[in-house]
mmCIF file of C-alpha atoms and ligand atoms in Angstrom:
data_model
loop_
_atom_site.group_PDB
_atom_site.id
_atom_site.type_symbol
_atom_site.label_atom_id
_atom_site.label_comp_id
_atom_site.label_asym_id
_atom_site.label_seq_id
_atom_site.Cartn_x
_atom_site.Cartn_y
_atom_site.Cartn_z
ATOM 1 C CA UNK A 1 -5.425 -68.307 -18.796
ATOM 2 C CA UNK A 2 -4.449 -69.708 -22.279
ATOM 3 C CA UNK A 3 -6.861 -72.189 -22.538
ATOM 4 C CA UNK A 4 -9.731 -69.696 -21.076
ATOM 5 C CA UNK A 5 -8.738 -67.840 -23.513
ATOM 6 C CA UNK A 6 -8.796 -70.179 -26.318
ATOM 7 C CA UNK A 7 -12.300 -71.502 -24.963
ATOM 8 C CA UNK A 8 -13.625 -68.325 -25.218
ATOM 9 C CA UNK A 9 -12.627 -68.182 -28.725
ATOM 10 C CA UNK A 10 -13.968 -71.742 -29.636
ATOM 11 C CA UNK A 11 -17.584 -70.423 -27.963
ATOM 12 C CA UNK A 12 -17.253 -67.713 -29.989
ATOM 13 C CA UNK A 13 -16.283 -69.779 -33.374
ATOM 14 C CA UNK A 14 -19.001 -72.362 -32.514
ATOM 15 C CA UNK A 15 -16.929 -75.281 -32.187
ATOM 16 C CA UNK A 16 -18.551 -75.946 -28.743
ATOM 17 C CA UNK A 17 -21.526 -77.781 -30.556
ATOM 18 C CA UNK A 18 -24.536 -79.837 -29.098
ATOM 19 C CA UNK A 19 -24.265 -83.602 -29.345
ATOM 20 C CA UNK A 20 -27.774 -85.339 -28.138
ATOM 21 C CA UNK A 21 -28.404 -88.358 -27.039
ATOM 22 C CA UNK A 22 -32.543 -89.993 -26.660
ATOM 23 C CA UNK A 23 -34.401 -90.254 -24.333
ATOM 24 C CA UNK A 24 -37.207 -92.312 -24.717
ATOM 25 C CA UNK A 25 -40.342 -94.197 -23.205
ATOM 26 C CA UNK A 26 -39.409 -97.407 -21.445
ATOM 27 C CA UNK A 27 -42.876 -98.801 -22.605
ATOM 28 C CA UNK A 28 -42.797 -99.021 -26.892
ATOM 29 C CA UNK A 29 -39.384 -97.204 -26.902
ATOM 30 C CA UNK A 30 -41.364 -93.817 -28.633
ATOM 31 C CA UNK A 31 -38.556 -91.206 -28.940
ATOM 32 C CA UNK A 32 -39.728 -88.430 -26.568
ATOM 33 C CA UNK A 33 -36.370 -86.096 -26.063
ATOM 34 C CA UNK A 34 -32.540 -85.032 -26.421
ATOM 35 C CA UNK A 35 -30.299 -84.261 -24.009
ATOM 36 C CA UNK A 36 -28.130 -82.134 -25.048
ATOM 37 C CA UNK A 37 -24.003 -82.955 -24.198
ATOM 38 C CA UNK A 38 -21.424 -80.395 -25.146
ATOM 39 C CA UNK A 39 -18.461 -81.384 -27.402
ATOM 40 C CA UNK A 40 -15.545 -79.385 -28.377
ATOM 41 C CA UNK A 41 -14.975 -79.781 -32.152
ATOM 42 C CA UNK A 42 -11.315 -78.901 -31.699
ATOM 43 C CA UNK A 43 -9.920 -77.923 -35.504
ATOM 44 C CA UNK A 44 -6.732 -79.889 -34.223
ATOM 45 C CA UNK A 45 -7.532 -82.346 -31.803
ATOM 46 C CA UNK A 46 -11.003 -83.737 -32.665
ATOM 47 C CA UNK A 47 -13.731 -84.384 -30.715
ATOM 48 C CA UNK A 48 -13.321 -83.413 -27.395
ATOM 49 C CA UNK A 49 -15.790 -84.826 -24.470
ATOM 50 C CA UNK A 50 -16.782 -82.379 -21.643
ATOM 51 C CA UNK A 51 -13.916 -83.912 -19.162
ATOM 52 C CA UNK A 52 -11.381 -81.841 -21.458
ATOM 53 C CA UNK A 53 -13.142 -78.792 -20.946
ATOM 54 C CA UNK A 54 -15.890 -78.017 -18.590
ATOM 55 C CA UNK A 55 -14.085 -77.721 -15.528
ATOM 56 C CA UNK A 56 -12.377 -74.735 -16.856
ATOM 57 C CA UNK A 57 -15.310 -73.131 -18.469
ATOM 58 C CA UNK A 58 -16.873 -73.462 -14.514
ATOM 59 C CA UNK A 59 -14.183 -72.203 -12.832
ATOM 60 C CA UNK A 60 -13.318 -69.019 -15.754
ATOM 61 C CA UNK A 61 -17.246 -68.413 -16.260
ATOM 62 C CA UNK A 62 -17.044 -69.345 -19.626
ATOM 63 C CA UNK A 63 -19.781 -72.121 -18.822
ATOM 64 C CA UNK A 64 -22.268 -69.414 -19.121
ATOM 65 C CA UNK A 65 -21.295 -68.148 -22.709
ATOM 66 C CA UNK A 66 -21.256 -71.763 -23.684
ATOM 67 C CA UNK A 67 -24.562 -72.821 -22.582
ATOM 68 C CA UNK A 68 -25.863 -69.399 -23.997
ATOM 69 C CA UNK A 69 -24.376 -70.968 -27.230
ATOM 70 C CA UNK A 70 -25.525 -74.415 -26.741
ATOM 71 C CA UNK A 71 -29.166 -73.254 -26.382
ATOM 72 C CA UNK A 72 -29.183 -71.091 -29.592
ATOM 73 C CA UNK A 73 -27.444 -73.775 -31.744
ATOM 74 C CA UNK A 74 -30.355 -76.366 -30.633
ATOM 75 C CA UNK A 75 -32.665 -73.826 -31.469
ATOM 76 C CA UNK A 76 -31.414 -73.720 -34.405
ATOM 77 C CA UNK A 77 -31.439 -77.604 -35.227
ATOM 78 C CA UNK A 78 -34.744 -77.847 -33.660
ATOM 79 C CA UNK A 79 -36.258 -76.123 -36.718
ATOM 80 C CA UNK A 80 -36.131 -78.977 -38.579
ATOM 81 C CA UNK A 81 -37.311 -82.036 -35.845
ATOM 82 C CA UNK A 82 -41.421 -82.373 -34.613
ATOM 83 C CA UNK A 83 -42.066 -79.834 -32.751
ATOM 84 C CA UNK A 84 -43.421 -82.246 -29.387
ATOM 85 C CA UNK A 85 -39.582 -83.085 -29.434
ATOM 86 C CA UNK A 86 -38.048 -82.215 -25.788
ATOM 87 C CA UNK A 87 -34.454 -80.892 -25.208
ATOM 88 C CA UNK A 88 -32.382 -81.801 -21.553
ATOM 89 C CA UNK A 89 -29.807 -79.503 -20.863
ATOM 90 C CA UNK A 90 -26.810 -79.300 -18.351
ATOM 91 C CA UNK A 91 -26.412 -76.765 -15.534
ATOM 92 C CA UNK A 92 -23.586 -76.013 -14.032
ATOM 93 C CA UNK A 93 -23.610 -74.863 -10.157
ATOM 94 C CA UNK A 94 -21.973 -71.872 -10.882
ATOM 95 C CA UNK A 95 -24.918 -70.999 -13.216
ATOM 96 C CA UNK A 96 -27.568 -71.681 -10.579
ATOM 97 C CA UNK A 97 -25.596 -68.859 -8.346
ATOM 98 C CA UNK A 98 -26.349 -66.510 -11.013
ATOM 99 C CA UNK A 99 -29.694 -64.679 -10.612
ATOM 100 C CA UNK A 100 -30.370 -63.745 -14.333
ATOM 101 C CA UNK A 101 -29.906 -66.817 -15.452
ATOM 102 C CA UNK A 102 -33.678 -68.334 -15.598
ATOM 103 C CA UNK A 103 -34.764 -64.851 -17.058
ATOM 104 C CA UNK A 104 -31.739 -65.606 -19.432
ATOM 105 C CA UNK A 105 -32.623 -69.190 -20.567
ATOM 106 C CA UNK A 106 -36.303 -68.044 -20.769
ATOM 107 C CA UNK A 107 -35.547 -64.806 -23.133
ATOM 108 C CA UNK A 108 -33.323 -67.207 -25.543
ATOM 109 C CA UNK A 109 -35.912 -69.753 -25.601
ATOM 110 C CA UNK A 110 -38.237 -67.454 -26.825
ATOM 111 C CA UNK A 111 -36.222 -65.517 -29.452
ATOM 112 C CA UNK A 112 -35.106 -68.950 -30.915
ATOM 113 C CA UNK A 113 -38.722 -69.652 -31.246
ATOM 114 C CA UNK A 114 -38.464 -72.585 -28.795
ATOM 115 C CA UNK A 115 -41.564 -73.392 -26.062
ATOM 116 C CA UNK A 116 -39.743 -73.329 -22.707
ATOM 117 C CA UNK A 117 -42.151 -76.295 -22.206
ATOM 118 C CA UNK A 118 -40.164 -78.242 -24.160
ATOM 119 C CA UNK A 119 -37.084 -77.765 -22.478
ATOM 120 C CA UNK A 120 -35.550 -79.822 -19.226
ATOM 121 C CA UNK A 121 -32.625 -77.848 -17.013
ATOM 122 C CA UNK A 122 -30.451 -80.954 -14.959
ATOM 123 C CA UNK A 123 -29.266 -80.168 -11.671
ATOM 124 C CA UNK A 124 -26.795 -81.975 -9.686
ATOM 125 C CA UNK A 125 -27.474 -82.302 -5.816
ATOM 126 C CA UNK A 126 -24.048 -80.830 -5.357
ATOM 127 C CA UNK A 127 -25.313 -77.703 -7.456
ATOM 128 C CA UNK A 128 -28.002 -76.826 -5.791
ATOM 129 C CA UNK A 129 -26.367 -77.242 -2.023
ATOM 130 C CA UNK A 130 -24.003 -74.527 -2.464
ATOM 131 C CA UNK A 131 -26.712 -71.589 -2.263
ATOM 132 C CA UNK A 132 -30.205 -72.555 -1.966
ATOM 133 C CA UNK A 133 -32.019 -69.449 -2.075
ATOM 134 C CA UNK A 134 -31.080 -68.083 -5.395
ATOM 135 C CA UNK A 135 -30.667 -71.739 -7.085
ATOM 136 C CA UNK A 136 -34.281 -72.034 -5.607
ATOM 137 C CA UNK A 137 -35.062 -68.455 -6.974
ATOM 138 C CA UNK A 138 -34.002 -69.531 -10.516
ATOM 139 C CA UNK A 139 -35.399 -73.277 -10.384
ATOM 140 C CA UNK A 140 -38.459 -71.657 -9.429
ATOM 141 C CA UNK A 141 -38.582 -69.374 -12.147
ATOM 142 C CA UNK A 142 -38.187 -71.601 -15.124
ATOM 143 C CA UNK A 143 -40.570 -74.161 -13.026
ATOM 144 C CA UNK A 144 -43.199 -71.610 -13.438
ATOM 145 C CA UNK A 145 -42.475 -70.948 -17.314
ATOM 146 C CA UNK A 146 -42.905 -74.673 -18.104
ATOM 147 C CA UNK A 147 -39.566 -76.198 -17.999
ATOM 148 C CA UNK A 148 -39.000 -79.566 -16.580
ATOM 149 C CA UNK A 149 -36.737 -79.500 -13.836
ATOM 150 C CA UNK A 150 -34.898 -83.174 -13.277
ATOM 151 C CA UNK A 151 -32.316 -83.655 -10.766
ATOM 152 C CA UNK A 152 -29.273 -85.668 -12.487
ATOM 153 C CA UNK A 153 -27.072 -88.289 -10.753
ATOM 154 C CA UNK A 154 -29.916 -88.840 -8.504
ATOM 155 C CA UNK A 155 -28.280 -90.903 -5.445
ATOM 156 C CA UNK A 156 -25.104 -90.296 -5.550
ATOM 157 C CA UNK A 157 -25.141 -86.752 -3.939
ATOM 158 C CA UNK A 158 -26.696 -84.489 -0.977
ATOM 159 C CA UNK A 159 -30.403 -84.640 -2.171
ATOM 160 C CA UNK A 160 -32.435 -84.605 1.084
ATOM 161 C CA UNK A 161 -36.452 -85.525 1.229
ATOM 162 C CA UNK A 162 -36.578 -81.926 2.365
ATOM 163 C CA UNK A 163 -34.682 -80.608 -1.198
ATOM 164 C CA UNK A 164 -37.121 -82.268 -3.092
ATOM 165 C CA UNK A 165 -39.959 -81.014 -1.513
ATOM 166 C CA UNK A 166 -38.418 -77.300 -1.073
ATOM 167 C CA UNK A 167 -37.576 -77.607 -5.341
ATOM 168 C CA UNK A 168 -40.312 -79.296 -6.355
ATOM 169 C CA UNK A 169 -37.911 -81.111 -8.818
ATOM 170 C CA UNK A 170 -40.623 -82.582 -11.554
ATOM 171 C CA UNK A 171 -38.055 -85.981 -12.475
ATOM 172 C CA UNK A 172 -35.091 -87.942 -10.753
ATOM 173 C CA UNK A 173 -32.581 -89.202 -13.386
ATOM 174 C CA UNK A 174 -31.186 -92.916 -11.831
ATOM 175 C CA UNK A 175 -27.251 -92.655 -11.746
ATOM 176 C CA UNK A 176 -26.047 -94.853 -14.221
ATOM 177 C CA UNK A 177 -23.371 -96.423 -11.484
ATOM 178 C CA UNK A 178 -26.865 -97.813 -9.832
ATOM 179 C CA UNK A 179 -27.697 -99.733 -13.701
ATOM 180 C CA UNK A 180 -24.311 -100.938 -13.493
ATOM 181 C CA UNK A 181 -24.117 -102.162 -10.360
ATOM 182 C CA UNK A 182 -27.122 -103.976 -11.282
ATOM 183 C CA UNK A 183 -26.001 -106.281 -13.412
ATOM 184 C CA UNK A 184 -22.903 -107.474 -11.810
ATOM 185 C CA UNK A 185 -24.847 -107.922 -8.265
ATOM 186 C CA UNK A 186 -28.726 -108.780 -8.549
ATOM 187 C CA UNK A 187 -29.381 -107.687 -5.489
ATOM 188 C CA UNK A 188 -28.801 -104.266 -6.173
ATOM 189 C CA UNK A 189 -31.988 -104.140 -8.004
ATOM 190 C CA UNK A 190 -33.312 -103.066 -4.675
ATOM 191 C CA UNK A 191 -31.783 -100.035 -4.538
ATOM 192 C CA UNK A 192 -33.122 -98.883 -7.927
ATOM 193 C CA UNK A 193 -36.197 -100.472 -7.120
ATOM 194 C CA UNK A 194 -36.205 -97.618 -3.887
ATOM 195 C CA UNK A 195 -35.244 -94.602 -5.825
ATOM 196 C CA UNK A 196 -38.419 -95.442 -8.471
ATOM 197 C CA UNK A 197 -40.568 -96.137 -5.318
ATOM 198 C CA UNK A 198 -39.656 -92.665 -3.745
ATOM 199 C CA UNK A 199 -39.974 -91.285 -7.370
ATOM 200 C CA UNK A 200 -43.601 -92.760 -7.734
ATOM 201 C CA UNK A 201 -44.849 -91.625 -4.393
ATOM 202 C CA UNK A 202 -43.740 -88.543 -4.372
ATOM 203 C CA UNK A 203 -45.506 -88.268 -8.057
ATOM 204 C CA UNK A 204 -42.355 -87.980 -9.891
ATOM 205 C CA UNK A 205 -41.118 -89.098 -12.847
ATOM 206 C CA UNK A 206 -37.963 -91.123 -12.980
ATOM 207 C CA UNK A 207 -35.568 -91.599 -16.032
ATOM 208 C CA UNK A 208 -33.018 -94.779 -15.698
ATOM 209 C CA UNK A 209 -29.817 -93.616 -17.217
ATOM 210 C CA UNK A 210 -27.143 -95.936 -18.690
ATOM 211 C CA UNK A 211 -29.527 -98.618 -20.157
ATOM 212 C CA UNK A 212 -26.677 -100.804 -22.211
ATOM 213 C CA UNK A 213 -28.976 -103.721 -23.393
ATOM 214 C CA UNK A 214 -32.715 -104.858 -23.545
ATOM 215 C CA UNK A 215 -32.197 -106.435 -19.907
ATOM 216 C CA UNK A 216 -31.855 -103.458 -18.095
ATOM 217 C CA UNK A 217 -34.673 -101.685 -20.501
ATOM 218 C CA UNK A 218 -37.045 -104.382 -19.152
ATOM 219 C CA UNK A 219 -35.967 -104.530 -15.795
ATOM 220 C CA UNK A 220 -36.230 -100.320 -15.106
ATOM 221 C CA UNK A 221 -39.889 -100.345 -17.469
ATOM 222 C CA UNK A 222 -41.268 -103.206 -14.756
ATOM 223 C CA UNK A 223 -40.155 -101.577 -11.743
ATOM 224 C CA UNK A 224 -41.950 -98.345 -12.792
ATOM 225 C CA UNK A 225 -39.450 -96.467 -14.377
ATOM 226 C CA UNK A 226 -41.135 -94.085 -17.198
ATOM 227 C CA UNK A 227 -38.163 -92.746 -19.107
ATOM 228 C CA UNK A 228 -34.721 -94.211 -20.247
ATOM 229 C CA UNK A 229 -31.044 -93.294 -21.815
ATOM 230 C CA UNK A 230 -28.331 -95.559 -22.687
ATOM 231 C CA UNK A 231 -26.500 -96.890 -25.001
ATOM 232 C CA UNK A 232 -28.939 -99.462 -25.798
ATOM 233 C CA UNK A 233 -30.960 -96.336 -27.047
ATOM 234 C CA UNK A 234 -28.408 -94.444 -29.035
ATOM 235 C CA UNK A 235 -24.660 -93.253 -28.075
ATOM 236 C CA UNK A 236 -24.450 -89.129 -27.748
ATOM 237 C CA UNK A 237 -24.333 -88.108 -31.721
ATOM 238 C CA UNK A 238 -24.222 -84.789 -33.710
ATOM 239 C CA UNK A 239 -27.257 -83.019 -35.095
ATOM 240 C CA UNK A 240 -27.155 -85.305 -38.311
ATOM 241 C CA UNK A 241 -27.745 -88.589 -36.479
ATOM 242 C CA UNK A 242 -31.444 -87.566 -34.828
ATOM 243 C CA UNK A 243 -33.247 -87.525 -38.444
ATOM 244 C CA UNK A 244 -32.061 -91.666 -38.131
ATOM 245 C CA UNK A 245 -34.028 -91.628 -34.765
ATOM 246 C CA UNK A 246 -36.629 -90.157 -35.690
ATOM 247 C CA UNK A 247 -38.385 -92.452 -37.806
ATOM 248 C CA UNK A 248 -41.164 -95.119 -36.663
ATOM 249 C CA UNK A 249 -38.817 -97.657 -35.380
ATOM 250 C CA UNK A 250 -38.742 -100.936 -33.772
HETATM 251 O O1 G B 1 -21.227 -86.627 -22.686
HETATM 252 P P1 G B 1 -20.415 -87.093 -21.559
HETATM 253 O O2 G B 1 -20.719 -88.409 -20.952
HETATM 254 O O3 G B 1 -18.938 -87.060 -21.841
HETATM 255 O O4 G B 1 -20.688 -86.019 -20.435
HETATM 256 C C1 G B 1 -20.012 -86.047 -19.240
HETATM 257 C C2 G B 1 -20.642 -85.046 -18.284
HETATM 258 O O5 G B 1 -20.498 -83.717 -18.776
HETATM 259 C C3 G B 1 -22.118 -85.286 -18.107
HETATM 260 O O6 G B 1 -22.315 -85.882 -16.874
HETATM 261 C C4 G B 1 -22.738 -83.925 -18.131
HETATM 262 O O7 G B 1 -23.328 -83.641 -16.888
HETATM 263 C C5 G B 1 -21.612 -82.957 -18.414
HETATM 264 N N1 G B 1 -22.026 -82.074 -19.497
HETATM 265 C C6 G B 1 -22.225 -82.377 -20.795
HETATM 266 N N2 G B 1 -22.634 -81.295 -21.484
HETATM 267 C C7 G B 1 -22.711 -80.288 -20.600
HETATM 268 C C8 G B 1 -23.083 -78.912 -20.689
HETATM 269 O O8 G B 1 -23.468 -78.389 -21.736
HETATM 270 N N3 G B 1 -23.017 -78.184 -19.553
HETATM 271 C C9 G B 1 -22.635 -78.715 -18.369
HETATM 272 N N4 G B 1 -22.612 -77.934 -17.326
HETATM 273 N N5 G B 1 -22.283 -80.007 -18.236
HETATM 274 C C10 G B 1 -22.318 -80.784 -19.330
HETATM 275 O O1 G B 2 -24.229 -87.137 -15.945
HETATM 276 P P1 G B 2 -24.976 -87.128 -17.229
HETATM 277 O O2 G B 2 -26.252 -87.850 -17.147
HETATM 278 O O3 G B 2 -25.237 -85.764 -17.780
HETATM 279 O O4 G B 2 -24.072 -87.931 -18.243
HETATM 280 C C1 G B 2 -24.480 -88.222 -19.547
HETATM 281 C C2 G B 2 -23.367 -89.013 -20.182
HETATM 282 O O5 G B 2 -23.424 -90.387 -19.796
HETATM 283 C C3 G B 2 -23.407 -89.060 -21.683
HETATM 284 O O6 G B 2 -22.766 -88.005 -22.242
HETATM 285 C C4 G B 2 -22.690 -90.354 -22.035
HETATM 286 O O7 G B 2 -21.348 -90.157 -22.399
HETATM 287 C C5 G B 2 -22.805 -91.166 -20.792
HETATM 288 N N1 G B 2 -23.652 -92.293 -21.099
HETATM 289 C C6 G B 2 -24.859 -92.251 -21.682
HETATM 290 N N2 G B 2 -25.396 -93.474 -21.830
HETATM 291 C C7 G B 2 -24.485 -94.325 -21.321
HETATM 292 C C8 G B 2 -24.475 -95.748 -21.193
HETATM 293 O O8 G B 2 -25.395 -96.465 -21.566
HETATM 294 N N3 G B 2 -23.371 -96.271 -20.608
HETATM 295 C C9 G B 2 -22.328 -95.511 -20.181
HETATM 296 N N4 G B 2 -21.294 -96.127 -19.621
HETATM 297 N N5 G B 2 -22.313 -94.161 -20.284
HETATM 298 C C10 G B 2 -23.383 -93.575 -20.850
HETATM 299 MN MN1 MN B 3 -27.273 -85.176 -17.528
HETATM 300 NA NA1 NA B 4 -25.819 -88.970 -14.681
#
């Protein structure tokens, strides 16, 4: 109850801030979008990651303050970036249950001057499972505004053939434990090599997560992969970094 409480208060103070980290074209490396990653800016303890905090803000409901929070501050530092720039954001399972929350994301977008086209919502398999009609409801929703919808962790979960067809999920983001695995044990290749194939027949996109050097980069790009994240790429960073990304580079 303490903490809640003091989480409430750190929403409330801002220090819940937006770190982002690219995401960018597997093909010439063009920077193409953020995702957005909470971090606690804690006046006493630093930088906090989202393992010292989100499970709490799920299970008190502060998650949906937070996000509310999140969204406006990227608004905010959006102002100053080109405006084709695309933000990936976080959802929590708990905030799929709620039924205002597309008409939520889609009234903030708007009065922070942001196009919901240029937003992504990430679902987890496990988030959507737990109630499928009004996580479909809300999916559907911001679908229909624009937003890309990607489903994160993609192979690690519940995700049936049938959930992506019911969804109509627009991107799969690659696990990062399937990039890893990768390079300790070639023959694991195959198994990203299946998730792109899936991805590419089904007309997907995919986006290879965890890209930590220019082997993987290649590797993902010539199985099909359109999108990547990684270190390789850029480390999550705070507003001030992205002007350094932004610039012609390479
Ligand atoms: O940034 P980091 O690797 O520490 O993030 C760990 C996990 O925390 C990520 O897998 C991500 O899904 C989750 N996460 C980060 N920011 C948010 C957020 O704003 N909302 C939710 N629900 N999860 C987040
Ligand atoms: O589950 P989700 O995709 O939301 O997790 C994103 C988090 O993954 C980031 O916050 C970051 O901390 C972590 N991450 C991003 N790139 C890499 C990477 O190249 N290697 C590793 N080990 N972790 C990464
Ligand atoms: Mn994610
Ligand atoms: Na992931």
């Amino acid at each position: 109850a303490l903490l809640t409480a003091r989480l409430r208060d750190a929403v409330a103070r801002e220090e819940i801030v937006p770190f982002y980290q690219p995401l960018r074209e597997l093909r010439g490396g063009r920077l193409v979008g953020l995702e957005v990653l909470a971090r606690w800016q804690h006046p006493q303890r630093g930088t906090l990651p989202p393992s010292e905090f989100i499970t709490q803000a799920e299970e008190s409901g502060v998650v949906t303050p937070m996000f509310r929070s999140l969204l406006c501050q990227v608004c905010r530092d959006a102002v100053h970036w080109p405006t084709d720039l695309r933000f990936a954001f976080n959802l929590s399972p708990q905030q799929l249950q709620d039924p205002t929350m597309a008409q939520e994301i889609l009234l903030l977008a708007q009065e922070g001057g942001m196009d919901p086209r240029r937003l992504e919502i990430e679902v987890t398999e496990t988030g959507i499972v737990r109630d499928v009609g009004t996580a479909r409801r809300n999916l559907a929703e911001l679908k229909a505004a624009g937003v890309t919808l990607a489903l994160d962790d993609f192979g690690t979960g519940y995700a049936s053939i049938a959930m992506l067809k019911a969804l109509r999920v627009d991107r799969l983001k690659i696990d990062r434990s399937f990039i890893a695995s990768m390079r300790s044990t070639p023959e694991d290749t195959r198994y990203v090599a299946a998730i792109i194939a899936l991805a590419t027949t089904l007309g997907l996109g995919t986006t290879a997560e965890g890209l930590e050097d220019e082997a993987a980069i290649h590797a993902v790009g010539q199985m099909g992969a359109d999108l990547g994240q990684g270190y390789a790429y850029g480390r999550p960073s705070p507003a001030v970094t992205v002007v350094d990304w932004l610039s012609p580079h390479l």
